[in-house]
Structure formats: C-alpha cells, structure tokens
Coordinates of C-alpha atoms and ligand atoms in Angstrom, one line a residue:
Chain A
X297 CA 145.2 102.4 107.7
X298 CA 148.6 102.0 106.1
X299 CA 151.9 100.5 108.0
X300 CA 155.3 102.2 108.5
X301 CA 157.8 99.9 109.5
X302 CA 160.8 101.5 110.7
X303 CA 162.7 97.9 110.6
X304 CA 162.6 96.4 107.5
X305 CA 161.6 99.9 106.2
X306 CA 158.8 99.4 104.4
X307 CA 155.2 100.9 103.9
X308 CA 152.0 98.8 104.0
X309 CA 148.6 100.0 102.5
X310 CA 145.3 98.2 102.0
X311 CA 143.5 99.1 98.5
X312 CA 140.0 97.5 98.2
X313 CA 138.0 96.4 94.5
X314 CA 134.3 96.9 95.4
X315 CA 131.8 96.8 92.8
X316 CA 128.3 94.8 91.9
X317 CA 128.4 90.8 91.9
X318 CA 130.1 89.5 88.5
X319 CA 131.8 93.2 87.5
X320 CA 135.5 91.8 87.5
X321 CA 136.9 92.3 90.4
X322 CA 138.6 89.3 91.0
X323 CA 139.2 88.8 87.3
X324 CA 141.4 92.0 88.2
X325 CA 143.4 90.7 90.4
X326 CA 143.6 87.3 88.2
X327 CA 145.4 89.7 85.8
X328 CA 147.5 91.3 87.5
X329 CA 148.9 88.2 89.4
X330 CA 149.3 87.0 86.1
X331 CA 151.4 89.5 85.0
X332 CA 153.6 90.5 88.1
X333 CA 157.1 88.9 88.5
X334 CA 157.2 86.2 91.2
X335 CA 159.7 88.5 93.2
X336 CA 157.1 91.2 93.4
X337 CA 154.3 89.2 94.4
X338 CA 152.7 87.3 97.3
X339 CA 150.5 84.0 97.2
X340 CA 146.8 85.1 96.2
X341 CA 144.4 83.3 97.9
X342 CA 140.8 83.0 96.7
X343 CA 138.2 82.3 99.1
X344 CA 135.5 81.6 96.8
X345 CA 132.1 79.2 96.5
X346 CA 132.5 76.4 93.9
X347 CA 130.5 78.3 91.5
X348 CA 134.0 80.9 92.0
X349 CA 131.9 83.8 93.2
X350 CA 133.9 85.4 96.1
X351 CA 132.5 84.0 99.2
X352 CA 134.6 86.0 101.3
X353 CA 137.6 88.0 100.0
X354 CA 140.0 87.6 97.5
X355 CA 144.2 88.8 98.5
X356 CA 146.7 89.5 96.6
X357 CA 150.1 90.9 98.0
X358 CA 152.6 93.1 95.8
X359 CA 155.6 94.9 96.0
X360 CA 155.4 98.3 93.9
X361 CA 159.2 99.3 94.3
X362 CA 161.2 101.6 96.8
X363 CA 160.6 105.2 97.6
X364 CA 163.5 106.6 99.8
X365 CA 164.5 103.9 100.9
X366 CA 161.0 102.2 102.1
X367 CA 159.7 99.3 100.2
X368 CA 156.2 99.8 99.1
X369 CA 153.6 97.0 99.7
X370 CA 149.8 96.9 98.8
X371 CA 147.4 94.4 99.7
X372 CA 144.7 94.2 97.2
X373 CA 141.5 92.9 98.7
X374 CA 138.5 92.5 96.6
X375 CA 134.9 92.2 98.0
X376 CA 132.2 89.6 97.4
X377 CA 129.5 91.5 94.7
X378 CA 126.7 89.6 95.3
X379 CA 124.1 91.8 97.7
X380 CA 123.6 89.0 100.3
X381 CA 127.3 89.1 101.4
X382 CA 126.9 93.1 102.9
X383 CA 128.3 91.8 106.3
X384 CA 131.2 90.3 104.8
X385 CA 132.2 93.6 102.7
X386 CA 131.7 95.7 105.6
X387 CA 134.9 93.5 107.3
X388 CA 137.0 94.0 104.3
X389 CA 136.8 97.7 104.1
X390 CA 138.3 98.1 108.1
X391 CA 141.5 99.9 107.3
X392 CA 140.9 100.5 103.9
X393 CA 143.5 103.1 102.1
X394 CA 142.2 103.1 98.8
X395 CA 138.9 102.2 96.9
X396 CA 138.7 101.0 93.1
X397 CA 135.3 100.6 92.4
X398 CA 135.0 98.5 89.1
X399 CA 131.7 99.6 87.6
X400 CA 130.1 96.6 84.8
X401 CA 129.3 98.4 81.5
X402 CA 126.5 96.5 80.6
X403 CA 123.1 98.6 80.6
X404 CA 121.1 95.7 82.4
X405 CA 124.1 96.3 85.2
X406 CA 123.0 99.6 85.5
X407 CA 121.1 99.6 88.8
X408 CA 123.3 96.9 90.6
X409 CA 126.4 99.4 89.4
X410 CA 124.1 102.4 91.4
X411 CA 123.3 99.9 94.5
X412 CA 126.8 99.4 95.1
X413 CA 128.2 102.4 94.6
X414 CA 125.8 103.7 97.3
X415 CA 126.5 100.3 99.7
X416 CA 130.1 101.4 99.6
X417 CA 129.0 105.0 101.1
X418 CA 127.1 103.8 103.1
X419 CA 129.2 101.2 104.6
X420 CA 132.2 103.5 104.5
X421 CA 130.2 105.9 106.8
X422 CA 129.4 103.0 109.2
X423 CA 133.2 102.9 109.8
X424 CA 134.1 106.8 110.0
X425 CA 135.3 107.0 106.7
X426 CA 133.8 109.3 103.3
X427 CA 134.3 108.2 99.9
X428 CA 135.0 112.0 99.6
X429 CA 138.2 112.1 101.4
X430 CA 139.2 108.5 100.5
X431 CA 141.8 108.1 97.8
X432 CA 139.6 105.8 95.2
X433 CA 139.4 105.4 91.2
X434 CA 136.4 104.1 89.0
X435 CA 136.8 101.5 86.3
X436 CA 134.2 100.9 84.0
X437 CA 135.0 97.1 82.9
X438 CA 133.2 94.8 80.2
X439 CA 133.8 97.3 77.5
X440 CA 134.1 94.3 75.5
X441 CA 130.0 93.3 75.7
X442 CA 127.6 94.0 73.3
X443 CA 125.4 96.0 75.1
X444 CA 127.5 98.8 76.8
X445 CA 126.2 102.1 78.1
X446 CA 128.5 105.1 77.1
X447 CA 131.7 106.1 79.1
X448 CA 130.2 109.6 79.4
X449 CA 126.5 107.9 81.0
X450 CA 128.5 106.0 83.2
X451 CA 130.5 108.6 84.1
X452 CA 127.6 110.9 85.1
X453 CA 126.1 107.8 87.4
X454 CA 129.0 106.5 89.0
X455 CA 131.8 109.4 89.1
X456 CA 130.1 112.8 89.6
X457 CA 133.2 114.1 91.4
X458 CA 135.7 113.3 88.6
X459 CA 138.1 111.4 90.0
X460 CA 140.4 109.4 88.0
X461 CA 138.2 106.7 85.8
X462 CA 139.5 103.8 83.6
X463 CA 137.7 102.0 80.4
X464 CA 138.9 98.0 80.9
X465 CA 138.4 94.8 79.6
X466 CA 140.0 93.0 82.9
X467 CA 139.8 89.1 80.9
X468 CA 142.4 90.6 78.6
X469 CA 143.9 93.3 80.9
X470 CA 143.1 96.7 79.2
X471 CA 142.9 99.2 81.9
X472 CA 144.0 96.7 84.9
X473 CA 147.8 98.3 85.6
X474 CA 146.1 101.7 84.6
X475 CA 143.6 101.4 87.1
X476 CA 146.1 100.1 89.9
X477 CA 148.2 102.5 89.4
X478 CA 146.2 105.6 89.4
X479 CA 144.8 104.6 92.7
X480 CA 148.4 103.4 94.4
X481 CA 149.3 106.7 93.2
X482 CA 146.6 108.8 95.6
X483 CA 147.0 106.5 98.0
X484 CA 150.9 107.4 98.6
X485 CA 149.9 110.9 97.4
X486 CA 147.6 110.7 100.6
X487 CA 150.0 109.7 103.0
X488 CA 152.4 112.2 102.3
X489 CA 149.5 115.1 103.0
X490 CA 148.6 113.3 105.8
X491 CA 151.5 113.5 107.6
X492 CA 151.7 117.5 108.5
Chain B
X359 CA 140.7 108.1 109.5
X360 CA 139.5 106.2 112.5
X361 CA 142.3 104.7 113.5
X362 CA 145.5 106.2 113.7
X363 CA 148.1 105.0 111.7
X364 CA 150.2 101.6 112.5
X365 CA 154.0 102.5 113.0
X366 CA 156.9 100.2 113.9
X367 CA 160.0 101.2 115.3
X368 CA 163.3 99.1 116.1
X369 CA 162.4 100.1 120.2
X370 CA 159.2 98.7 120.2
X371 CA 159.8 96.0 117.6
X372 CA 162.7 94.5 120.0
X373 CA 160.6 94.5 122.6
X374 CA 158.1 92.4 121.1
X375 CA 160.1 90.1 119.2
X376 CA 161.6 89.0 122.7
X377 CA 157.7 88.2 124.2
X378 CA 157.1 87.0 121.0
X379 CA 160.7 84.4 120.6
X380 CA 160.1 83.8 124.8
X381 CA 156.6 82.2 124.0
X382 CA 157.9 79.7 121.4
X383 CA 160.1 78.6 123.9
X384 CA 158.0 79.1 127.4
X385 CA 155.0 76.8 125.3
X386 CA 157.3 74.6 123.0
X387 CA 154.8 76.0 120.2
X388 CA 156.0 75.7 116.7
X389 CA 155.8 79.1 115.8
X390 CA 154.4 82.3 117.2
X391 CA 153.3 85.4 115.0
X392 CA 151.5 88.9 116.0
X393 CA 149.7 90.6 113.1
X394 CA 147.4 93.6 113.4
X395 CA 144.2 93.7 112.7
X396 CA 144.2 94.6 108.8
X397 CA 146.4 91.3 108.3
X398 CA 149.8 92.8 108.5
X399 CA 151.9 90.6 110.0
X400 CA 154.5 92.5 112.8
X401 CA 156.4 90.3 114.5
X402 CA 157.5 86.2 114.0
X403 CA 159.5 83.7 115.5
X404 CA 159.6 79.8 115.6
X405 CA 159.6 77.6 112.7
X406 CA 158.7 80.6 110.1
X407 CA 160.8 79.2 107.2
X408 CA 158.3 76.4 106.7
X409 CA 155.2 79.2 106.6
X410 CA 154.0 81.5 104.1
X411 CA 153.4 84.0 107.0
X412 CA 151.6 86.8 104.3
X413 CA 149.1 84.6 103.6
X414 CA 148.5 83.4 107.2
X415 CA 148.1 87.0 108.4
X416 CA 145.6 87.7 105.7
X417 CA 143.6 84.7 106.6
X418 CA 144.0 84.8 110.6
X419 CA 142.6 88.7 110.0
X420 CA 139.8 87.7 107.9
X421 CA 139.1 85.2 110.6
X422 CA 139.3 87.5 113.4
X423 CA 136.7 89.7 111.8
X424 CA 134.1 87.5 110.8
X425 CA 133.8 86.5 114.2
X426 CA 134.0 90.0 115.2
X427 CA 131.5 90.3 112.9
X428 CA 129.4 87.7 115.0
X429 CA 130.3 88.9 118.2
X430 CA 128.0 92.2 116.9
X431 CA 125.1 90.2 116.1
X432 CA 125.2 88.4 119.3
X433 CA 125.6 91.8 121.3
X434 CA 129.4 90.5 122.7
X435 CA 131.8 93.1 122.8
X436 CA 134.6 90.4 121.5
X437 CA 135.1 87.1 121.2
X438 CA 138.9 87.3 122.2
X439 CA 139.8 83.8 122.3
X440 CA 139.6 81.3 119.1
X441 CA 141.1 77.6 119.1
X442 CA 141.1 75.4 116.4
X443 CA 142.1 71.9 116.6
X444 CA 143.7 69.7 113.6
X445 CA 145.0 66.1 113.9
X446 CA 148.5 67.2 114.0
X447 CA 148.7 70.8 114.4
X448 CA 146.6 73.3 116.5
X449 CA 146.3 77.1 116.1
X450 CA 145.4 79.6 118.9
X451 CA 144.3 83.2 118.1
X452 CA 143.8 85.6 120.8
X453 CA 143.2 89.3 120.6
X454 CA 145.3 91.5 122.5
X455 CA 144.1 95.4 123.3
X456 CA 141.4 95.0 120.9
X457 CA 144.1 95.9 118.0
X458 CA 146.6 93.1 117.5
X459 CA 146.3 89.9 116.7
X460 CA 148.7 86.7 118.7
X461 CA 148.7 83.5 116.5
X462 CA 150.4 80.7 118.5
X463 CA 150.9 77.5 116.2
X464 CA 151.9 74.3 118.1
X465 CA 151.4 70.5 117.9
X466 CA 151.3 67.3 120.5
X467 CA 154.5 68.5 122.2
X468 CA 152.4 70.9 123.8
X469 CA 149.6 71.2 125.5
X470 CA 146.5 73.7 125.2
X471 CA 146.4 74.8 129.1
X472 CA 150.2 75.4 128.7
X473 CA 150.1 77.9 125.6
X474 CA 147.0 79.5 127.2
X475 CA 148.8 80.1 130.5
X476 CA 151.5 81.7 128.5
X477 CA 149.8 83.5 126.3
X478 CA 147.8 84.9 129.1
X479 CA 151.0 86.8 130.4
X480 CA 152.3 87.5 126.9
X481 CA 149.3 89.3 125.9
X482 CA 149.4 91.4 128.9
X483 CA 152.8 92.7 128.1
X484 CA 152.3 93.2 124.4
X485 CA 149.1 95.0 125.4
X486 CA 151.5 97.5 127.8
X487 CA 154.3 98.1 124.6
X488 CA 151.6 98.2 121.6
X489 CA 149.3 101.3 124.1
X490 CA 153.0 103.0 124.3
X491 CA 153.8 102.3 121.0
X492 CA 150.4 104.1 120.2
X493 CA 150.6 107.2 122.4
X494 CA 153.7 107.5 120.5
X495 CA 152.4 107.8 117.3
X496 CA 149.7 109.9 118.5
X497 CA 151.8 112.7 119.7
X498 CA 152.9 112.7 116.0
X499 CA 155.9 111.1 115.5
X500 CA 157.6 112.1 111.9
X501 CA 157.1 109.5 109.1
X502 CA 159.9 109.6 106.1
X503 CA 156.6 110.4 103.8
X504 CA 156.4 114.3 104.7
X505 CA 159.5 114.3 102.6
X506 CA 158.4 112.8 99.3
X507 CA 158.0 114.1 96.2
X508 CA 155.3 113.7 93.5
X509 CA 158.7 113.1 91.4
X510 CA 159.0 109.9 93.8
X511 CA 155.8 108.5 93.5
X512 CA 155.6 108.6 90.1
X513 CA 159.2 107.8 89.8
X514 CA 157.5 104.5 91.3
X515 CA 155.7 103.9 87.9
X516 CA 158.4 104.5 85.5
X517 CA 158.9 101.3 84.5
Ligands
GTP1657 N1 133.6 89.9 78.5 C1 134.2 90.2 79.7 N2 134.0 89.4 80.7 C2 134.6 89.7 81.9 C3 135.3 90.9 82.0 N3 135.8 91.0 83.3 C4 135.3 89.9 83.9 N4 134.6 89.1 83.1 C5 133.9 87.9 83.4 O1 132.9 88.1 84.3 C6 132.7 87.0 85.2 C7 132.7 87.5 86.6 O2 134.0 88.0 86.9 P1 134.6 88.1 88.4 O3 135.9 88.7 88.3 O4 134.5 86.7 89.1 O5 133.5 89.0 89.1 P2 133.5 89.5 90.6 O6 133.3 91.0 90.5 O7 134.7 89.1 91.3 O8 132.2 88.8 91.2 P3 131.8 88.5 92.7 O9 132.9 87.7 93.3 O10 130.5 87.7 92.7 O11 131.6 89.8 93.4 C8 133.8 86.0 84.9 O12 133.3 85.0 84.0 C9 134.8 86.9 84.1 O13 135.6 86.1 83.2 C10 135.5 91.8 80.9 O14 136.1 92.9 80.9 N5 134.9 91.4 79.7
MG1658 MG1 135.0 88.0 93.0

C-alpha cells in the first residue's frame, strides 16, 4: 500500500525480495546500498542471526528521483529464506507493492526455489492479495555456480506467466539495478492504473 | 488491495502535527512520532534532529507486527500498548484505530503515568482525523499519478 504525501510531495511504496533461504536476497540489497549515492539512500538495517541469515527483515530506504514534482521513495524489505521463519514473512509482505522473487540457480535449489514460490502465493492469499495482479519480477541469481539449471528450465518452474525475469550474480551485481528497476517500474506503472 | 491507499494532505497533516507537537510539550517527552503501519513515518516533533526517524519507523513497524503476530496466536485481537524501559531513555508505542502507529520517546523528566494519560487523549483525536482522513480517500480523492506518463516513469531511469 504505497504513500502519497501531499506535503512534502512525495510517493512511498514497499517492494519485497522473497525467495528460498541463502538465494541472495540480502546480498541484493548489500549491492545496491553499495552502489547508491549517500543522498539517495537511507540507513539499511540488518536484523540478522550471528550466522548473518535474516532473522527478521532486512531495510533499505532509497530515493529513485522526481516524477511531477513528487519525490519517489521505495523501501526495500527482504524476507528471512529459511522455512522456519513463515510467520515472520507473512509480517513483511503487509502492504506489499511489489514482489522480486530471487530464484537460486543451482539444481539442488530446485525444490526450495518451488516451496517458496508457492509460500509466497499462499501467504499473499492469506492477506487478500494475488501474485497475479501484484506488480513482481523474477531473478534467477547464482549464475555464477557450477551447477546451474538453464534460464529456460527455470523459467518454465518459476515464471509461467512471463513476467519480466533477470539472470544475476548479486555478489558482483549483474542483474541487481536491472531487476530493481524493472519492478519499481510496474509498481509506479500500477499506481497510475490504479487510480481511475 | 486490502487496504486502501495512505494519503496525506496539508488539512489533515496540520491537524496532526499540532496533537503530535502538543504531546511533546503536555508529557515533557523527548520526541513524539506517528508512523503507519508499513513503517512510514507521518508526522514528528520534539528532538527529531538527533534521530534517524526512517529507521525508527521501520523498526517500531516491525515491532508492532511481530507482536501483532503474537496477539494471533494468543487469540487477542491487539496488543495496543507496548513499553519498553532503558536506563536513560524509555519508548512507548501505542496503536491508534488499528492503523497508525504513536511512538512517544521520553526520559526521567517524565513520568510513565503522565505520557500514558496524554497519550490516552491524543490517540483519541488522531483516531477521529486519521477515520476522516480515510473516508476521504475512500470517496476517491484524485492523486497527481492519473496524470503520468510511461515517458515519466521511465524518464525516472534515464540516468
Ligand atoms: N556465488 C554466488 N554467491 C552468492 C550470490 N548471491 C549471493 N551469494 C552468497 O550466498 C550466500 C547467501 O546470501 P544471502 O544474500 O545472505 O541470502 P538470503 O537470501 O538473504 O538468505 P536468508 O536471509 O537466509 O533468507 C552469501 O554467502 C552470499 O555471498 C551469487 O550470485 N553468486
Ligand atoms: Mg537474508
């Protein structure tokens, strides 16, 4: 659910990284904190276990630019992977505006890549929401890893309805801004449609 | 969607920023802040310089829902009511409506029954502007993004 403010004229929206435990969300965000200039960024807080698995949620606030006027602002969430953590992923997706699901290329991945693809229907359902009508991209990361199934497998698994989809190797930031972009782009895309 | 969308005007926002600047002074709290529940932050007032109020918002929401989250298990509608306690500083989080979030900050020049008694009455107002504020938006007030372009948004990436 994004944020108009009228005052300080600018536009909030929430876009969510879900994806199996270990897939690269975080390492996502990593990058593009990394790369963003201090002006266009917020703090990102981490709130991780000590073995730096997301525990909770990882946050990462940026500033895109101005459209008419209205500064653009996206807070990236990512959610923790690991199975056990369901309740805590549910949480994150409240007000979601956009979904990147980051997929992990690696054959033995292939079933965790499936289970979370369908937890995020499933938990989006729980909350009113379809996957469907959501504005959300697919990333399939770890292209750098031996043992990678093909873009065109993974494709058939994890992105039947074609939207846009991303190769990436987020530890050295192929396909990170790509990714990001494509789904801020639907997202705004989205709020224009759904305003009459 | 589920909810309907989160709008701010200057009306509304005026209104709130004077509950919001009355309680700093009415509880002698360090610094007041309403955010909604997805961690935007709305409104501010007190000692704000010394805060990095994004991240605060972020964390207060995550906070709020976890124990949302627990108030499910437990078969409570809401717990609307958190304190925390630190040596110096103290942080009080109370949900209004069900929607926004008030985060009162104060320390020993304060006390907790004063802040709650305050933020009692506060909530109760904000709760009246942030129902009107929603009817508002209900009834479908314009938003400047009926007017964009795709040459905007991807205008936007052309960097
Ligand atoms: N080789 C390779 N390693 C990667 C890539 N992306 C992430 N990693 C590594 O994979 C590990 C897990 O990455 P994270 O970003 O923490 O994974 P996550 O999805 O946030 O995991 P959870 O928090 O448990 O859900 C880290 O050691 C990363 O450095 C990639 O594209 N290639
Ligand atoms: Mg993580």
């Amino acid at each position: 659910m994004s944020f108009i403010n009228y005052l300080s004229r600018e536009i909030n929206c929430k876009i969510v990284y879900y994806g199996p435990g270990l897939c690269g969300k975080t390492t996502n965000l990593q990058y593009i904190y990394n790369k963003t200039n201090p002006e266009a960024k917020g703090k990102m807080i981490s709130l991780a276990t000590e073995t730096e698995r997301t525990l909770f949620f990882d946050f990462l606030p940026l500033a895109l630019g101005e459209i008419r006027g209205f500064k653009t602002r996206f807070h990236l969430y990512t959610v923790p992977g690991q199975v056990f953590y369901d309740a805590s992923r549910k949480l994150i997706l409240k007000g979601v505006d956009g979904v990147v699901f980051v997929a992990d290329s690696q054959i033995a991945r292939t079933e965790a890549n499936i289970e979370s693809m369908e937890n995020l229907r499933t938990n989006l359902a729980e909350q009113g929401y379809s996957l469907d009508k959501l504005p959300y991209v697919v990333q399939y990361n770890k292209r750098d890893m031996p043992h990678v199934a093909p873009v065109e497998e993974l494709r058939a698994l994890l992105n039947p309805a074609g939207v846009p989809d991303f190769e990436a190797v987020a530890t050295q930031g192929e396909g990170v801004f790509e990714t990001l972009k494509a789904v801020a782009k639907l997202v705004l895309t989205e709020l224009k449609r759904g305003t009459k | 969607m589920t909810d309907p969308q989160m709008v701010m005007y200057e009306e509304e926002f005026n209104q709130i920023q004077a509950i919001v600047e009355r309680l700093v002074r009415e509880s002698n709290a360090r610094v007041v802040f309403i955010i909604d529940k997805n961690g935007q932050l709305i409104a501010a007032a007190g000692e704000t310089e010394q805060l990095d109020a994004t991240s605060l918002a972020s964390l207060t929401a995550g906070n709020v829902a976890a124990t949302g989250g627990m108030a499910k298990l437990l078969r409570e509608s809401e717990f609307t009511t958190q304190f925390h306690e630190g040596e110096r500083q103290n942080i009080h989080i109370q949900l209004v409506g069900n929607r926004v979030i008030l985060v009162v900050i104060f320390d020993n020049k304060t006390s907790l029954g004063l802040v709650r008694l305050r933020v009692k009455k506060a909530s109760e107002e904000l709760n009246r502007i942030f129902e009107a504020l929603l009817a508002k938006v209900r009834d479908g007030a314009e938003t400047p993004f009926a007017e964009i372009t795709d040459d905007d948004i991807d205008n936007l990436f052309n960097d």
